[in-house]
Coordinates of C-alpha atoms in Angstrom, one line a residue:
M630 CA -23.3 -24.2 2.4
A631 CA -22.3 -23.6 6.0
E632 CA -23.3 -20.5 7.9
E633 CA -21.8 -18.5 10.7
E634 CA -23.0 -15.3 12.5
Q635 CA -21.0 -12.7 14.3
L636 CA -21.5 -9.1 15.4
A637 CA -18.9 -7.8 12.9
I638 CA -17.0 -9.1 9.9
I639 CA -13.6 -7.7 8.9
V640 CA -12.4 -8.5 5.4
G641 CA -8.6 -8.4 5.1
A642 CA -5.9 -9.3 7.6
G643 CA -3.3 -6.7 6.5
P644 CA -2.2 -4.0 9.0
S645 CA -5.6 -2.2 8.7
G646 CA -7.5 -5.4 9.5
L647 CA -5.2 -6.3 12.3
A648 CA -5.5 -2.8 13.8
T649 CA -9.3 -3.1 13.7
A650 CA -9.3 -6.6 15.1
A651 CA -7.1 -5.4 18.0
Y652 CA -9.4 -2.6 18.9
F653 CA -12.4 -5.0 18.7
E654 CA -10.6 -7.3 21.1
H655 CA -9.9 -4.3 23.3
L656 CA -13.5 -3.2 23.4
K657 CA -14.8 -6.8 23.5
I658 CA -16.6 -6.6 20.2
P659 CA -17.2 -10.1 18.7
Y660 CA -15.9 -10.4 15.1
T661 CA -14.8 -12.7 12.3
L662 CA -11.6 -11.8 10.4
L663 CA -11.5 -13.2 6.8
E664 CA -8.3 -13.3 4.8
R665 CA -7.8 -14.7 1.3
E666 CA -4.1 -15.5 1.7
D667 CA -2.6 -18.1 4.0
C668 CA -1.1 -15.6 6.4
F669 CA -1.7 -12.1 7.8
A670 CA 0.1 -9.1 6.4
S671 CA 0.8 -10.9 3.1
I672 CA 2.1 -7.8 1.4
W673 CA 4.9 -7.7 3.9
K674 CA 5.4 -11.5 4.4
K675 CA 5.1 -12.7 0.8
Y676 CA 5.1 -9.8 -1.6
S677 CA 7.8 -7.3 -0.6
Y678 CA 11.4 -7.2 -1.7
D679 CA 14.2 -8.0 0.7
R680 CA 15.7 -4.6 1.3
V681 CA 12.4 -2.7 1.9
H682 CA 12.2 -0.6 5.0
L683 CA 9.5 1.6 6.4
H684 CA 10.0 5.0 4.9
L685 CA 8.7 6.8 7.9
P686 CA 10.0 6.8 11.5
K687 CA 8.5 4.1 13.6
Q688 CA 6.2 6.4 15.7
F689 CA 4.2 7.1 12.5
C690 CA 3.9 3.4 11.7
E691 CA 2.6 1.9 15.0
L692 CA -0.7 0.1 15.1
P693 CA -3.1 1.1 17.9
L694 CA -2.7 0.0 21.5
M695 CA 0.9 -1.4 21.2
P696 CA 3.9 0.8 20.5
I697 CA 6.8 -0.4 18.4
P698 CA 9.5 -1.3 21.0
S699 CA 12.1 1.4 21.8
S700 CA 14.8 -1.1 21.1
F701 CA 13.9 -1.2 17.4
P702 CA 15.6 1.2 15.0
T703 CA 13.9 4.4 13.8
Y704 CA 13.3 2.9 10.3
L705 CA 12.2 -0.7 10.6
S706 CA 13.3 -3.3 8.1
R707 CA 10.9 -5.7 6.6
K708 CA 12.0 -8.4 9.1
E709 CA 11.7 -6.1 12.0
F710 CA 8.2 -4.9 11.0
I711 CA 7.0 -8.5 10.5
H712 CA 8.4 -9.3 14.0
Y713 CA 6.4 -6.4 15.4
L714 CA 3.2 -7.6 13.6
N715 CA 3.8 -11.2 14.8
D716 CA 4.0 -9.9 18.4
Y717 CA 0.9 -7.7 17.8
V718 CA -1.2 -10.6 16.6
S719 CA -0.1 -12.8 19.5
H720 CA -0.7 -10.1 22.1
F721 CA -4.3 -9.5 21.0
E722 CA -4.9 -13.1 20.2
I723 CA -6.1 -12.3 16.7
K724 CA -7.1 -15.4 14.8
P725 CA -7.9 -14.7 11.1
I726 CA -9.7 -17.3 9.0
Y727 CA -7.3 -17.9 6.2
G728 CA -7.9 -18.9 2.6
R729 CA -11.3 -17.2 2.4
L730 CA -11.9 -15.3 -0.8
V731 CA -14.9 -13.1 -0.5
E732 CA -17.1 -13.4 -3.5
T733 CA -20.1 -11.2 -2.5
A734 CA -21.1 -9.0 0.4
S735 CA -24.6 -7.6 0.4
Y736 CA -26.9 -6.0 3.0
D737 CA -30.2 -7.6 3.8
E738 CA -32.6 -4.8 4.5
G739 CA -35.2 -7.2 6.2
L740 CA -32.7 -8.7 8.6
G741 CA -30.6 -5.6 9.0
K742 CA -27.4 -7.6 8.5
W743 CA -24.6 -8.1 6.0
K744 CA -24.3 -11.5 4.3
V745 CA -20.8 -12.3 3.1
K746 CA -20.1 -15.3 0.9
A747 CA -16.5 -16.5 1.0
R748 CA -15.0 -19.4 -0.9
D749 CA -12.6 -21.7 1.0
D750 CA -9.4 -21.9 -1.0
H751 CA -8.7 -25.4 0.2
D752 CA -11.9 -27.3 -0.7
Q753 CA -13.7 -24.6 -2.7
V754 CA -16.8 -24.8 -0.5
V755 CA -18.6 -21.5 -0.1
Q756 CA -19.1 -20.3 3.5
E757 CA -21.8 -17.9 4.4
Y758 CA -21.2 -15.3 7.2
W759 CA -23.7 -12.9 8.7
A760 CA -23.0 -9.8 10.7
R761 CA -24.6 -6.5 11.7
F762 CA -21.3 -4.6 10.8
L763 CA -18.9 -5.0 7.9
V764 CA -15.4 -3.5 7.8
V765 CA -13.6 -3.4 4.4
A766 CA -9.9 -3.6 5.3
T767 CA -8.5 -5.0 2.1
G768 CA -6.0 -2.1 1.7
E769 CA -4.8 0.2 -1.0
T770 CA -2.3 -2.4 -2.2
C771 CA -4.8 -5.1 -3.0
D772 CA -4.3 -6.5 -6.5
A773 CA -1.1 -6.1 -8.4
T774 CA -1.5 -4.6 -11.9
I775 CA 0.6 -4.6 -15.0
P776 CA -0.4 -2.2 -17.9
K777 CA -1.4 -3.5 -21.3
I778 CA 1.5 -3.0 -23.7
E779 CA 1.6 -4.0 -27.3
G780 CA 3.8 -7.0 -27.7
L781 CA 4.5 -7.6 -24.0
D782 CA 3.6 -11.3 -24.5
S783 CA 6.4 -11.6 -27.1
F784 CA 9.1 -10.3 -24.7
A785 CA 11.9 -12.9 -24.7
G786 CA 13.1 -12.1 -21.2
K787 CA 11.7 -12.2 -17.7
V788 CA 8.6 -10.1 -16.8
L789 CA 7.6 -9.6 -13.2
H790 CA 5.6 -7.3 -11.0
S791 CA 7.4 -5.7 -8.1
T792 CA 5.4 -8.0 -5.7
K793 CA 7.4 -10.9 -7.2
Y794 CA 10.8 -9.2 -7.0
K795 CA 13.0 -10.2 -4.0
N796 CA 16.5 -9.0 -4.8
G797 CA 18.8 -8.4 -7.8
E798 CA 21.0 -11.4 -7.4
E799 CA 19.8 -13.2 -10.5
F800 CA 20.1 -10.0 -12.6
K801 CA 23.8 -9.4 -12.3
D802 CA 25.2 -8.1 -15.6
K803 CA 21.7 -8.2 -17.1
N804 CA 20.0 -5.3 -18.8
V805 CA 16.9 -4.6 -16.6
L806 CA 14.1 -2.1 -17.2
V807 CA 12.1 -0.9 -14.1
V808 CA 8.7 0.6 -15.1
G809 CA 7.3 2.9 -12.5
S810 CA 9.0 5.6 -10.5
G811 CA 7.3 5.5 -7.1
N812 CA 9.1 4.4 -4.0
S813 CA 9.1 0.7 -5.0
G814 CA 10.4 1.4 -8.5
M815 CA 13.1 3.7 -7.3
E816 CA 14.3 1.4 -4.5
I817 CA 14.2 -1.7 -6.8
A818 CA 16.3 0.2 -9.3
L819 CA 18.8 0.9 -6.6
D820 CA 18.8 -2.7 -5.5
L821 CA 19.4 -3.9 -9.1
A822 CA 22.3 -1.5 -9.5
N823 CA 23.8 -2.6 -6.2
Y824 CA 23.7 -6.2 -7.5
G825 CA 25.5 -5.2 -10.7
A826 CA 22.6 -5.1 -13.1
N827 CA 22.6 -2.6 -16.0
T828 CA 19.6 -0.7 -14.8
S829 CA 17.2 1.7 -16.5
I830 CA 14.1 3.2 -14.9
L831 CA 11.1 4.7 -16.7
V832 CA 10.2 8.1 -15.3
R833 CA 7.4 9.6 -17.4
S834 CA 5.6 11.8 -14.9
P835 CA 7.0 14.6 -12.8
I836 CA 7.8 13.4 -9.2
H837 CA 8.7 15.0 -5.9
I838 CA 11.8 13.6 -4.3
L839 CA 12.5 14.1 -0.6
S840 CA 15.0 12.7 1.9
R841 CA 13.9 10.8 5.0
R842 CA 14.9 13.8 7.1
M843 CA 12.8 16.2 5.0
T844 CA 9.8 13.9 5.2
Y845 CA 10.1 13.6 9.0
M846 CA 10.3 17.3 9.4
A847 CA 7.3 17.8 7.1
L848 CA 5.2 15.3 9.1
V849 CA 6.0 17.2 12.3
L850 CA 5.3 20.6 10.8
L851 CA 2.0 19.5 9.3
K852 CA 0.6 19.3 12.9
Y853 CA 1.1 23.1 13.2
L854 CA 1.2 24.6 9.7
A855 CA -1.0 24.6 6.6
V856 CA 0.0 22.0 4.0
N857 CA 0.9 24.7 1.4
W858 CA 3.5 26.2 3.7
V859 CA 5.0 22.8 4.4
D860 CA 5.0 22.0 0.7
S861 CA 6.9 25.2 0.0
M862 CA 9.5 24.5 2.6
V863 CA 10.3 20.9 1.6
T864 CA 10.3 21.7 -2.1
I865 CA 12.9 24.4 -1.6
M866 CA 14.9 22.0 0.6
S867 CA 14.7 19.3 -2.1
K868 CA 16.0 21.7 -4.8
V869 CA 18.9 22.8 -2.5
V870 CA 19.9 19.2 -1.5
F871 CA 19.3 17.4 -4.8
G872 CA 19.9 20.2 -7.3
D873 CA 18.6 20.4 -10.8
L874 CA 17.3 16.9 -11.8
T875 CA 16.1 17.8 -15.3
K876 CA 19.5 17.1 -16.8
Y877 CA 19.0 13.5 -15.5
G878 CA 15.6 13.2 -17.1
I879 CA 13.6 13.9 -13.9
Q880 CA 11.0 16.7 -13.7
R881 CA 9.4 18.1 -10.5
P882 CA 5.7 18.9 -10.5
K883 CA 5.2 22.7 -10.8
E884 CA 1.6 23.2 -9.7
E885 CA 1.3 21.2 -6.5
G886 CA 3.5 20.3 -3.6
P887 CA 4.3 16.7 -2.4
F888 CA 1.9 16.6 0.5
T889 CA -0.9 18.3 -1.4
M890 CA -0.5 15.6 -4.1
K891 CA -0.5 12.9 -1.4
I892 CA -3.7 14.1 0.1
K893 CA -5.5 14.8 -3.2
Y894 CA -4.4 11.9 -5.3
G895 CA -2.8 9.4 -3.0
K896 CA 0.5 10.0 -4.8
Y897 CA 3.4 9.6 -2.3
P898 CA 6.6 11.6 -2.8
V899 CA 9.6 9.5 -3.5
I900 CA 11.8 9.2 -0.4
D901 CA 15.3 8.8 -1.7
V902 CA 17.5 6.2 0.0
G903 CA 20.4 6.3 -2.5
T904 CA 18.8 6.0 -6.0
L905 CA 19.6 9.6 -7.0
H906 CA 23.3 9.1 -6.3
K907 CA 23.2 6.1 -8.7
I908 CA 21.3 8.1 -11.3
K909 CA 23.8 11.0 -11.1
S910 CA 26.8 8.7 -11.4
G911 CA 25.3 7.0 -14.4
E912 CA 24.8 3.6 -12.8
I913 CA 21.0 4.0 -13.3
Q914 CA 19.7 5.4 -16.6
V915 CA 16.5 7.4 -16.6
L916 CA 14.2 6.9 -19.6
P917 CA 11.6 9.7 -19.8
A918 CA 9.3 8.4 -22.5
G919 CA 6.6 5.8 -22.3
I920 CA 6.8 2.4 -23.9
K921 CA 5.3 2.2 -27.4
S922 CA 5.7 -1.5 -28.1
I923 CA 7.8 -4.6 -27.4
R924 CA 9.2 -7.0 -29.9
G925 CA 11.2 -10.0 -28.6
G926 CA 13.9 -8.5 -26.3
S927 CA 13.6 -5.0 -27.8
V928 CA 11.5 -2.2 -26.2
A929 CA 10.5 0.8 -28.4
F930 CA 9.7 4.1 -26.6
E931 CA 7.4 6.9 -27.6
D932 CA 10.4 9.2 -28.2
G933 CA 11.6 7.0 -31.0
K934 CA 14.4 5.3 -29.1
E935 CA 14.8 1.6 -28.7
Y936 CA 16.7 -0.6 -26.2
S937 CA 17.2 -4.2 -25.6
F938 CA 16.5 -5.7 -22.1
D939 CA 16.8 -9.1 -20.4
A940 CA 14.1 -8.4 -17.9
I941 CA 11.3 -5.9 -17.1
V942 CA 10.2 -5.2 -13.5
F943 CA 6.8 -3.5 -13.3
A944 CA 6.5 -1.3 -10.2
T945 CA 3.1 -0.1 -11.5
G946 CA 1.1 -0.4 -8.4
F947 CA -2.2 -1.9 -7.5
K948 CA -5.9 -1.8 -8.2
R949 CA -8.7 -2.7 -5.8
S950 CA -11.3 -5.3 -6.6
T951 CA -13.6 -4.3 -3.7
K952 CA -16.5 -3.2 -5.9
E953 CA -16.5 -6.5 -7.7
W954 CA -17.8 -8.2 -4.5
L955 CA -19.3 -5.4 -2.4
K956 CA -22.9 -5.0 -3.5
G957 CA -25.4 -2.3 -2.9
D958 CA -23.0 0.4 -1.7
D959 CA -23.4 3.7 -3.5
Y960 CA -22.2 5.9 -0.7
L961 CA -18.9 4.8 0.8
L962 CA -16.5 3.5 -1.9
N963 CA -16.0 4.5 -5.5
D964 CA -15.4 2.2 -8.5
D965 CA -11.7 2.1 -7.6
G966 CA -12.4 0.9 -4.1
L967 CA -11.4 4.1 -2.4
P968 CA -13.7 6.3 -0.2
K969 CA -16.0 8.8 -1.8
P970 CA -16.3 10.9 1.4
S971 CA -13.3 13.0 2.0
F972 CA -11.0 12.8 5.0
P973 CA -11.8 12.8 7.9
N974 CA -15.3 11.4 7.2
H975 CA -14.1 8.7 4.9
W976 CA -14.3 5.7 7.2
K977 CA -18.1 5.3 7.8
G978 CA -20.7 4.3 5.3
Q979 CA -24.4 3.3 5.7
N980 CA -26.1 0.2 7.2
G981 CA -23.1 -0.6 9.3
L982 CA -20.5 -0.5 6.6
Y983 CA -17.0 0.8 7.4
C984 CA -13.6 1.0 5.7
A985 CA -10.1 1.0 7.3
G986 CA -6.8 1.9 5.8
L987 CA -8.1 3.5 2.6
S988 CA -7.6 7.2 3.5
R989 CA -4.2 7.3 1.7
R990 CA -2.5 8.1 5.0
G991 CA -0.5 5.0 5.5
L992 CA -0.2 3.0 8.7
Y993 CA -0.9 6.0 10.8
G994 CA -4.3 6.4 8.9
S995 CA -5.1 2.7 9.5
A996 CA -4.6 3.1 13.2
M997 CA -6.9 6.2 13.3
D998 CA -9.6 4.4 11.3
A999 CA -9.5 1.3 13.5
Q1000 CA -10.0 3.4 16.6
K1001 CA -12.9 5.4 15.1
I1002 CA -14.7 2.2 13.8
A1003 CA -14.4 0.3 17.0
N1004 CA -15.6 3.2 19.1
D1005 CA -18.5 3.9 16.8
I1006 CA -19.7 0.2 16.9
K1007 CA -19.3 0.1 20.6
A1008 CA -21.5 3.2 21.0
L1009 CA -24.1 1.6 18.7
I1010 CA -24.4 -1.6 20.6
L1011 CA -24.5 -0.2 24.2

């Protein structure tokens, strides 16, 4: 078993890990960046659908120390954002070690260091890394998850998670069910409809739907006004612009506003880019009841209805496996791999443990975390 020692170890080369690495480079903090995939930002390079764009204006999506070029549009496409990330990695000379699946990370009290064991995906050899500081930057979108459904294994058609969906070309004239009504589910449903698929989307829970303009306005106002005031304003605007959505099978949450829900539960409002128009025109069918069971190509729902589908796309999100390999941490991260301390004190744990990009505040939150972590470590080693 080979060993390597560095001052800091970063686990994960997504945007959060890259932002942290860039700040370490800036402050001359020696580090090792471990990534299980064969590239950085794999969620963008390998696991995103073709039409995806950043839902927020570019100034809210910049990584630290390098602005997104002014020549880029306000809302970057997948290709444009990857271009920016490629330039970012080149500019800061970030060199992740790819194909390293972390199996355990534990703190050695006697040495005052973290020991990280990572398996090389190429030759399956376990490498041992030591460092005084450990940064968990594996992201909120870590491991794709599909719910357990009775009979799913018997489904006669194609089943895929949203991370495997690229575009709707192969689904033209097919009956396709999208499970999940977050931003990915809504946009994939739109993409399928645009490609001529007979599209249905499962919308069980109440959701807030905003336009890009409403969201931008809200983010600006949140700098000056309390979140409940901003929630009230954008909720009223949503009702005026989109009208009564209950007749299409969509309910709005009654108790809490969109940004309160984002802060408390990490549940993002849906930012509409055309899906609602397709729903209102009947091109996308909303199904409001959960799936009861699947038999062959037939899907039975909890309201007693039954439909036949050729494919099911699960836009059902992610889980985090951090606690499976991070040992001895009872302070910073919960069992779901998210911070126990509330914002803005979520980023720092004990014994030199940190986390970046887990504050449920998107790329803007990742940039803030990276700066705080780097400055804190720099102060400790001076």
